[in-house]
Amino acid sequence: SWLQGQTALITGGGSGLGRALVERFLTEGARVAVLEKSAEKVAQLATDFAGEVLGVVGDVRSLADNQRAVVATVERFGALDCFIGNAAVWDHGASLLSIPDSRIEAAFDELFAINVRGYLLGAKAAAAALLASQGSIIFTLSNSAFYSGGGGPLYTASKHAGVGLVRQLAYELAPKVRVNAVAPSGMASDLRGPGALGQQDMAIMDSRSPEAIRAILPLQDFPSPADFTGSYVLLASRQNNRTLTGVMINADCGLGIRGIRHVAGGLDL
Ligand code: NAD
């Protein structure tokens, strides 16, 4: 177990990738806390993990809620070794021209408050505890942190902003705290969109299919949330990661080497 005795705080740990990270980090020997907006999902964590997971109901847009989660984590487990900023919303690919004039300001503010301000405030709240433990930060980015067309301009710009946070915070917090990211491709989760676009009840698989996602990826796979967790274990592990900071792992089934004529050069092999 690569994370024996380590403590992690995961935002958005109630479903999808965050929930898969909760399970994987427990398996690797970590103690796990979650900051999650949905009280139902936090109650489900308590049921499923028999009180082993510390669940904090709160909103990543609030500095006070992030601070409350960090304080509760350190109180319960004695330290914080890894902060994982992961809670986010998508935009279901809402394009510049499709977003109504009446909604675009509120949609930007809502999505950026969760996806960007949430990561900034999580890092702000966790920094002192991470300096004390000489721990690390991991942010969940997306293929939309590097490429167009995986979302609309709101989501794509928010994930590109995450790249800036990784680089700047890795610089500011070195040498004591490592700051890295994982940038996944599509997966089936409960990922929603901003209420300002009427997408609060719309989940990612309502507008995407496994077949469509698989077809665009060189590895021709549709990974489950659990398939992305290994990169986080590597980045969080003290004994296996003494060298990586400011690194973003493109866990996207080869999107960066997609061919022009064929998605994968070896389809006929
Ligand atoms: P998800 O909705 O299943 O998980 C996100 C969790 O965050 C949910 O439990 C939600 O309740 C919570 N949350 C949302 N807003 C919050 C807030 N303001 N405060 C606290 N908690 C909040 O979706 P997911 O796909 O597992 O998303 C996790 C991360 O993965 C996100 O950063 C997302 O951008 C990224 N990602 C997802 C995909 C995909 O295809 N699903 C692809 C690339 C990247």
mmCIF file with all atom_site columns, C-alpha atoms and ligand atoms in Angstrom, residues 11-19 35-38 41 58-61 85-90 114-115 119 140-144 155 159 183-192 204-205 213 222 225 232, ligand 1:
data_model
loop_
_atom_site.group_PDB
_atom_site.id
_atom_site.type_symbol
_atom_site.label_atom_id
_atom_site.label_alt_id
_atom_site.label_comp_id
_atom_site.label_asym_id
_atom_site.label_entity_id
_atom_site.label_seq_id
_atom_site.pdbx_PDB_ins_code
_atom_site.Cartn_x
_atom_site.Cartn_y
_atom_site.Cartn_z
_atom_site.occupancy
_atom_site.B_iso_or_equiv
_atom_site.pdbx_formal_charge
_atom_site.auth_seq_id
_atom_site.auth_comp_id
_atom_site.auth_asym_id
_atom_site.auth_atom_id
_atom_site.pdbx_PDB_model_num
ATOM   1  C CA  . THR A 1 11  ? -13.510 17.583 -2.721  1.00 0.00 ? 11  THR A CA  1
ATOM   2  C CA  . GLY A 1 12  ? -16.520 16.214 -4.590  1.00 0.00 ? 12  GLY A CA  1
ATOM   3  C CA  . GLY A 1 13  ? -15.857 12.753 -3.162  1.00 0.00 ? 13  GLY A CA  1
ATOM   4  C CA  . GLY A 1 14  ? -19.543 11.830 -3.190  1.00 0.00 ? 14  GLY A CA  1
ATOM   5  C CA  . SER A 1 15  ? -19.734 10.384 -6.699  1.00 0.00 ? 15  SER A CA  1
ATOM   6  C CA  . GLY A 1 16  ? -17.884 9.651  -9.912  1.00 0.00 ? 16  GLY A CA  1
ATOM   7  C CA  . LEU A 1 17  ? -14.120 10.087 -9.871  1.00 0.00 ? 17  LEU A CA  1
ATOM   8  C CA  . GLY A 1 18  ? -14.012 11.541 -6.346  1.00 0.00 ? 18  GLY A CA  1
ATOM   9  C CA  . ARG A 1 19  ? -15.859 8.560  -4.944  1.00 0.00 ? 19  ARG A CA  1
ATOM   10 C CA  . LEU A 1 35  ? -15.845 17.927 1.245   1.00 0.00 ? 35  LEU A CA  1
ATOM   11 C CA  . GLU A 1 36  ? -19.058 17.495 -0.739  1.00 0.00 ? 36  GLU A CA  1
ATOM   12 C CA  . LYS A 1 37  ? -22.063 19.693 -1.490  1.00 0.00 ? 37  LYS A CA  1
ATOM   13 C CA  . SER A 1 38  ? -24.630 16.898 -1.506  1.00 0.00 ? 38  SER A CA  1
ATOM   14 C CA  . LYS A 1 41  ? -23.958 11.617 -1.051  1.00 0.00 ? 41  LYS A CA  1
ATOM   15 C CA  . GLY A 1 58  ? -20.105 22.107 2.279   1.00 0.00 ? 58  GLY A CA  1
ATOM   16 C CA  . ASP A 1 59  ? -19.518 24.122 -0.863  1.00 0.00 ? 59  ASP A CA  1
ATOM   17 C CA  . VAL A 1 60  ? -16.060 24.492 -2.439  1.00 0.00 ? 60  VAL A CA  1
ATOM   18 C CA  . ARG A 1 61  ? -16.982 28.056 -3.464  1.00 0.00 ? 61  ARG A CA  1
ATOM   19 C CA  . GLY A 1 85  ? -9.315  19.489 -5.562  1.00 0.00 ? 85  GLY A CA  1
ATOM   20 C CA  . ASN A 1 86  ? -11.792 17.564 -7.690  1.00 0.00 ? 86  ASN A CA  1
ATOM   21 C CA  . ALA A 1 87  ? -15.354 18.964 -7.406  1.00 0.00 ? 87  ALA A CA  1
ATOM   22 C CA  . ALA A 1 88  ? -16.421 20.639 -10.641 1.00 0.00 ? 88  ALA A CA  1
ATOM   23 C CA  . VAL A 1 89  ? -19.273 21.106 -13.087 1.00 0.00 ? 89  VAL A CA  1
ATOM   24 C CA  . TRP A 1 90  ? -19.235 20.701 -16.863 1.00 0.00 ? 90  TRP A CA  1
ATOM   25 C CA  . ILE A 1 114 ? -16.770 26.044 -8.611  1.00 0.00 ? 114 ILE A CA  1
ATOM   26 C CA  . ASN A 1 115 ? -14.038 24.928 -11.033 1.00 0.00 ? 115 ASN A CA  1
ATOM   27 C CA  . TYR A 1 119 ? -9.483  24.912 -6.323  1.00 0.00 ? 119 TYR A CA  1
ATOM   28 C CA  . THR A 1 140 ? -8.452  17.040 -11.268 1.00 0.00 ? 140 THR A CA  1
ATOM   29 C CA  . LEU A 1 141 ? -8.233  18.786 -14.624 1.00 0.00 ? 141 LEU A CA  1
ATOM   30 C CA  . SER A 1 142 ? -9.555  17.367 -17.909 1.00 0.00 ? 142 SER A CA  1
ATOM   31 C CA  . ASN A 1 143 ? -8.646  16.868 -21.539 1.00 0.00 ? 143 ASN A CA  1
ATOM   32 C CA  . SER A 1 144 ? -10.322 20.304 -21.734 1.00 0.00 ? 144 SER A CA  1
ATOM   33 C CA  . TYR A 1 155 ? -15.555 24.650 -19.114 1.00 0.00 ? 155 TYR A CA  1
ATOM   34 C CA  . LYS A 1 159 ? -9.784  23.773 -16.926 1.00 0.00 ? 159 LYS A CA  1
ATOM   35 C CA  . ALA A 1 183 ? -6.310  15.344 -16.641 1.00 0.00 ? 183 ALA A CA  1
ATOM   36 C CA  . PRO A 1 184 ? -8.821  12.558 -17.432 1.00 0.00 ? 184 PRO A CA  1
ATOM   37 C CA  . SER A 1 185 ? -10.816 11.896 -20.571 1.00 0.00 ? 185 SER A CA  1
ATOM   38 C CA  . GLY A 1 186 ? -14.546 11.132 -20.452 1.00 0.00 ? 186 GLY A CA  1
ATOM   39 C CA  . MET A 1 187 ? -16.119 8.774  -17.934 1.00 0.00 ? 187 MET A CA  1
ATOM   40 C CA  . ALA A 1 188 ? -19.605 7.924  -16.707 1.00 0.00 ? 188 ALA A CA  1
ATOM   41 C CA  . SER A 1 189 ? -20.225 9.968  -13.560 1.00 0.00 ? 189 SER A CA  1
ATOM   42 C CA  . ASP A 1 190 ? -22.807 12.299 -12.077 1.00 0.00 ? 190 ASP A CA  1
ATOM   43 C CA  . LEU A 1 191 ? -21.054 15.366 -13.586 1.00 0.00 ? 191 LEU A CA  1
ATOM   44 C CA  . ARG A 1 192 ? -23.629 18.189 -13.879 1.00 0.00 ? 192 ARG A CA  1
ATOM   45 C CA  . ILE A 1 204 ? -22.743 13.929 -18.487 1.00 0.00 ? 204 ILE A CA  1
ATOM   46 C CA  . MET A 1 205 ? -24.081 10.693 -19.953 1.00 0.00 ? 205 MET A CA  1
ATOM   47 C CA  . ILE A 1 213 ? -16.253 8.683  -26.312 1.00 0.00 ? 213 ILE A CA  1
ATOM   48 C CA  . PHE A 1 222 ? -14.152 3.980  -22.182 1.00 0.00 ? 222 PHE A CA  1
ATOM   49 C CA  . PRO A 1 225 ? -13.690 6.363  -12.766 1.00 0.00 ? 225 PRO A CA  1
ATOM   50 C CA  . TYR A 1 232 ? -3.423  10.020 -8.117  1.00 0.00 ? 232 TYR A CA  1
HETATM 51 P P1  . NAD B 2 .   ? -19.460 14.044 -10.341 1.00 0.00 ? 1   NAD B P1  1
HETATM 52 O O1  . NAD B 2 .   ? -20.523 15.052 -10.459 1.00 0.00 ? 1   NAD B O1  1
HETATM 53 O O2  . NAD B 2 .   ? -19.863 12.608 -10.280 1.00 0.00 ? 1   NAD B O2  1
HETATM 54 O O3  . NAD B 2 .   ? -18.546 14.376 -9.081  1.00 0.00 ? 1   NAD B O3  1
HETATM 55 C C1  . NAD B 2 .   ? -18.346 15.709 -8.649  1.00 0.00 ? 1   NAD B C1  1
HETATM 56 C C2  . NAD B 2 .   ? -18.851 15.857 -7.226  1.00 0.00 ? 1   NAD B C2  1
HETATM 57 O O4  . NAD B 2 .   ? -18.635 17.216 -6.836  1.00 0.00 ? 1   NAD B O4  1
HETATM 58 C C3  . NAD B 2 .   ? -20.343 15.576 -7.068  1.00 0.00 ? 1   NAD B C3  1
HETATM 59 O O5  . NAD B 2 .   ? -20.533 14.642 -6.028  1.00 0.00 ? 1   NAD B O5  1
HETATM 60 C C4  . NAD B 2 .   ? -20.939 16.939 -6.721  1.00 0.00 ? 1   NAD B C4  1
HETATM 61 O O6  . NAD B 2 .   ? -22.033 16.840 -5.823  1.00 0.00 ? 1   NAD B O6  1
HETATM 62 C C5  . NAD B 2 .   ? -19.765 17.650 -6.091  1.00 0.00 ? 1   NAD B C5  1
HETATM 63 N N1  . NAD B 2 .   ? -19.865 19.108 -6.202  1.00 0.00 ? 1   NAD B N1  1
HETATM 64 C C6  . NAD B 2 .   ? -20.310 19.825 -7.274  1.00 0.00 ? 1   NAD B C6  1
HETATM 65 N N2  . NAD B 2 .   ? -20.285 21.129 -6.992  1.00 0.00 ? 1   NAD B N2  1
HETATM 66 C C7  . NAD B 2 .   ? -19.807 21.254 -5.736  1.00 0.00 ? 1   NAD B C7  1
HETATM 67 C C8  . NAD B 2 .   ? -19.556 22.364 -4.890  1.00 0.00 ? 1   NAD B C8  1
HETATM 68 N N3  . NAD B 2 .   ? -19.819 23.622 -5.290  1.00 0.00 ? 1   NAD B N3  1
HETATM 69 N N4  . NAD B 2 .   ? -19.062 22.129 -3.645  1.00 0.00 ? 1   NAD B N4  1
HETATM 70 C C9  . NAD B 2 .   ? -18.822 20.862 -3.215  1.00 0.00 ? 1   NAD B C9  1
HETATM 71 N N5  . NAD B 2 .   ? -19.050 19.774 -3.980  1.00 0.00 ? 1   NAD B N5  1
HETATM 72 C C10 . NAD B 2 .   ? -19.538 19.972 -5.222  1.00 0.00 ? 1   NAD B C10 1
HETATM 73 O O7  . NAD B 2 .   ? -18.488 14.292 -11.584 1.00 0.00 ? 1   NAD B O7  1
HETATM 74 P P2  . NAD B 2 .   ? -17.028 13.699 -11.954 1.00 0.00 ? 1   NAD B P2  1
HETATM 75 O O8  . NAD B 2 .   ? -17.047 13.467 -13.420 1.00 0.00 ? 1   NAD B O8  1
HETATM 76 O O9  . NAD B 2 .   ? -16.637 12.616 -11.041 1.00 0.00 ? 1   NAD B O9  1
HETATM 77 O O10 . NAD B 2 .   ? -16.135 14.995 -11.692 1.00 0.00 ? 1   NAD B O10 1
HETATM 78 C C11 . NAD B 2 .   ? -14.931 14.968 -10.980 1.00 0.00 ? 1   NAD B C11 1
HETATM 79 C C12 . NAD B 2 .   ? -13.865 15.742 -11.712 1.00 0.00 ? 1   NAD B C12 1
HETATM 80 O O11 . NAD B 2 .   ? -13.538 15.056 -12.937 1.00 0.00 ? 1   NAD B O11 1
HETATM 81 C C13 . NAD B 2 .   ? -14.237 17.165 -12.134 1.00 0.00 ? 1   NAD B C13 1
HETATM 82 O O12 . NAD B 2 .   ? -13.145 18.026 -11.862 1.00 0.00 ? 1   NAD B O12 1
HETATM 83 C C14 . NAD B 2 .   ? -14.451 17.050 -13.629 1.00 0.00 ? 1   NAD B C14 1
HETATM 84 O O13 . NAD B 2 .   ? -14.221 18.275 -14.295 1.00 0.00 ? 1   NAD B O13 1
HETATM 85 C C15 . NAD B 2 .   ? -13.420 16.010 -13.971 1.00 0.00 ? 1   NAD B C15 1
HETATM 86 N N6  . NAD B 2 .   ? -13.588 15.347 -15.257 1.00 0.00 ? 1   NAD B N6  1
HETATM 87 C C16 . NAD B 2 .   ? -14.683 14.586 -15.518 1.00 0.00 ? 1   NAD B C16 1
HETATM 88 C C17 . NAD B 2 .   ? -14.812 13.977 -16.754 1.00 0.00 ? 1   NAD B C17 1
HETATM 89 C C18 . NAD B 2 .   ? -16.013 13.122 -17.102 1.00 0.00 ? 1   NAD B C18 1
HETATM 90 O O14 . NAD B 2 .   ? -16.158 12.736 -18.262 1.00 0.00 ? 1   NAD B O14 1
HETATM 91 N N7  . NAD B 2 .   ? -16.879 12.799 -16.162 1.00 0.00 ? 1   NAD B N7  1
HETATM 92 C C19 . NAD B 2 .   ? -13.816 14.142 -17.736 1.00 0.00 ? 1   NAD B C19 1
HETATM 93 C C20 . NAD B 2 .   ? -12.703 14.914 -17.435 1.00 0.00 ? 1   NAD B C20 1
HETATM 94 C C21 . NAD B 2 .   ? -12.603 15.513 -16.188 1.00 0.00 ? 1   NAD B C21 1
#
